[in-house]
């Protein structure tokens, strides 16, 4: 048997978890299958890689040697694969756009603009609630751009080496059933909702911490917080079971209303990210300009919010001042 990278991943997983059983679970394999694979690896290398007893699995001297090499080779191969994926897309930088995001208020309009400007371009989208996953996919060359949001002054995922630019900054609103006692107000104090139950969409970002901190500043701890998808959020609010935080450009839905939170205790920053060494970097500024234009387009459905933005210039679309590459057709 020839030793392969997947075999090195098996050895590393066993060493990191300290157990063949735990490693099998991590790798999504049956424990007997992983044990048999380890035995084949050990036969190929000429000796046992782990001492196994009731306390787990500990590397032998041979195992430590293999691990030391594997911990160099595996990251190096991952880096090679990522760079190759980015390079492979270099020749059709203007012909393919792969976006990742979820619950974005501008994705549809952004795709529409790009399709009008470049009718022959291939545009695909990928949905994920995880900002880290989206950043990793961009860094690995599997996506070109990530559309994600963060709250307040928090920073986007930094460990993947992406360039991030703001598209817009909005206050966070509250979504209420139309019959809610506070629905008749233009603004609602966060403390006025201290007795409510809340619902939020899933994700690995900072928003839960930001919300909890805002509630603490308002003098209370939020009651039960449900977690479900966007449709489930609307259903729970419509049923009167909970209230929800939402983006300022959330589309009006019959039976539900959005209201501003007094003092804007929470801000949401919409970001566009790309890898600076990827083919997408060549057109990133133009795509950013389109993203800002798509955001501006979305405001047409929210005249009250647009009026509010005129009085609060610190919010709304960012000024890009971007220059478009040759061959790019501007749409109105």
Coordinates of N, CA and C in Angstrom, one line a residue, residues 176-177 180-182 192-198 220-225 240-243:
X176 N -42.4 43.2 14.8 CA -43.5 43.0 15.8 C -44.7 42.6 15.0
X177 N -45.6 41.8 15.7 CA -46.9 41.6 15.0 C -47.7 42.9 15.0
X180 N -49.3 44.2 18.1 CA -48.5 44.4 19.3 C -48.8 45.8 19.9
X181 N -48.8 45.9 21.3 CA -49.1 47.2 21.9 C -48.1 48.3 21.5
X182 N -46.9 47.9 21.1 CA -45.9 48.9 20.7 C -45.9 49.2 19.2
X192 N -38.4 48.6 26.8 CA -39.9 48.4 26.7 C -40.2 47.0 26.3
X193 N -39.2 46.2 25.8 CA -39.4 44.9 25.3 C -38.8 43.9 26.3
X194 N -38.6 44.3 27.5 CA -37.8 43.4 28.4 C -38.6 42.1 28.8
X195 N -39.9 42.2 28.6 CA -40.7 41.0 29.0 C -41.0 40.1 27.8
X196 N -40.5 40.4 26.6 CA -40.8 39.6 25.4 C -39.8 38.4 25.3
X197 N -40.3 37.4 24.6 CA -39.5 36.4 24.1 C -38.9 36.8 22.7
X198 N -37.8 36.2 22.4 CA -37.1 36.7 21.1 C -36.9 35.5 20.2
X220 N -31.7 44.8 31.5 CA -32.4 43.5 31.6 C -31.6 42.4 30.9
X221 N -32.0 41.2 31.1 CA -31.5 40.0 30.4 C -32.6 39.5 29.6
X222 N -32.4 39.3 28.3 CA -33.5 38.8 27.5 C -34.0 37.4 27.9
X223 N -35.3 37.3 27.8 CA -35.9 36.0 28.1 C -35.5 35.0 27.0
X224 N -36.2 33.9 26.9 CA -35.9 32.8 26.0 C -35.7 33.3 24.6
X225 N -34.7 32.8 23.9 CA -34.4 33.2 22.5 C -34.5 31.9 21.7
X240 N -47.4 35.8 17.7 CA -47.4 36.5 19.0 C -46.5 35.8 20.0
X241 N -45.7 34.8 19.6 CA -44.9 34.0 20.5 C -43.6 34.7 20.8
X242 N -43.1 35.6 19.9 CA -41.8 36.2 20.1 C -41.8 37.5 19.3
X243 N -40.8 38.3 19.5 CA -40.4 39.4 18.7 C -39.0 39.2 18.1

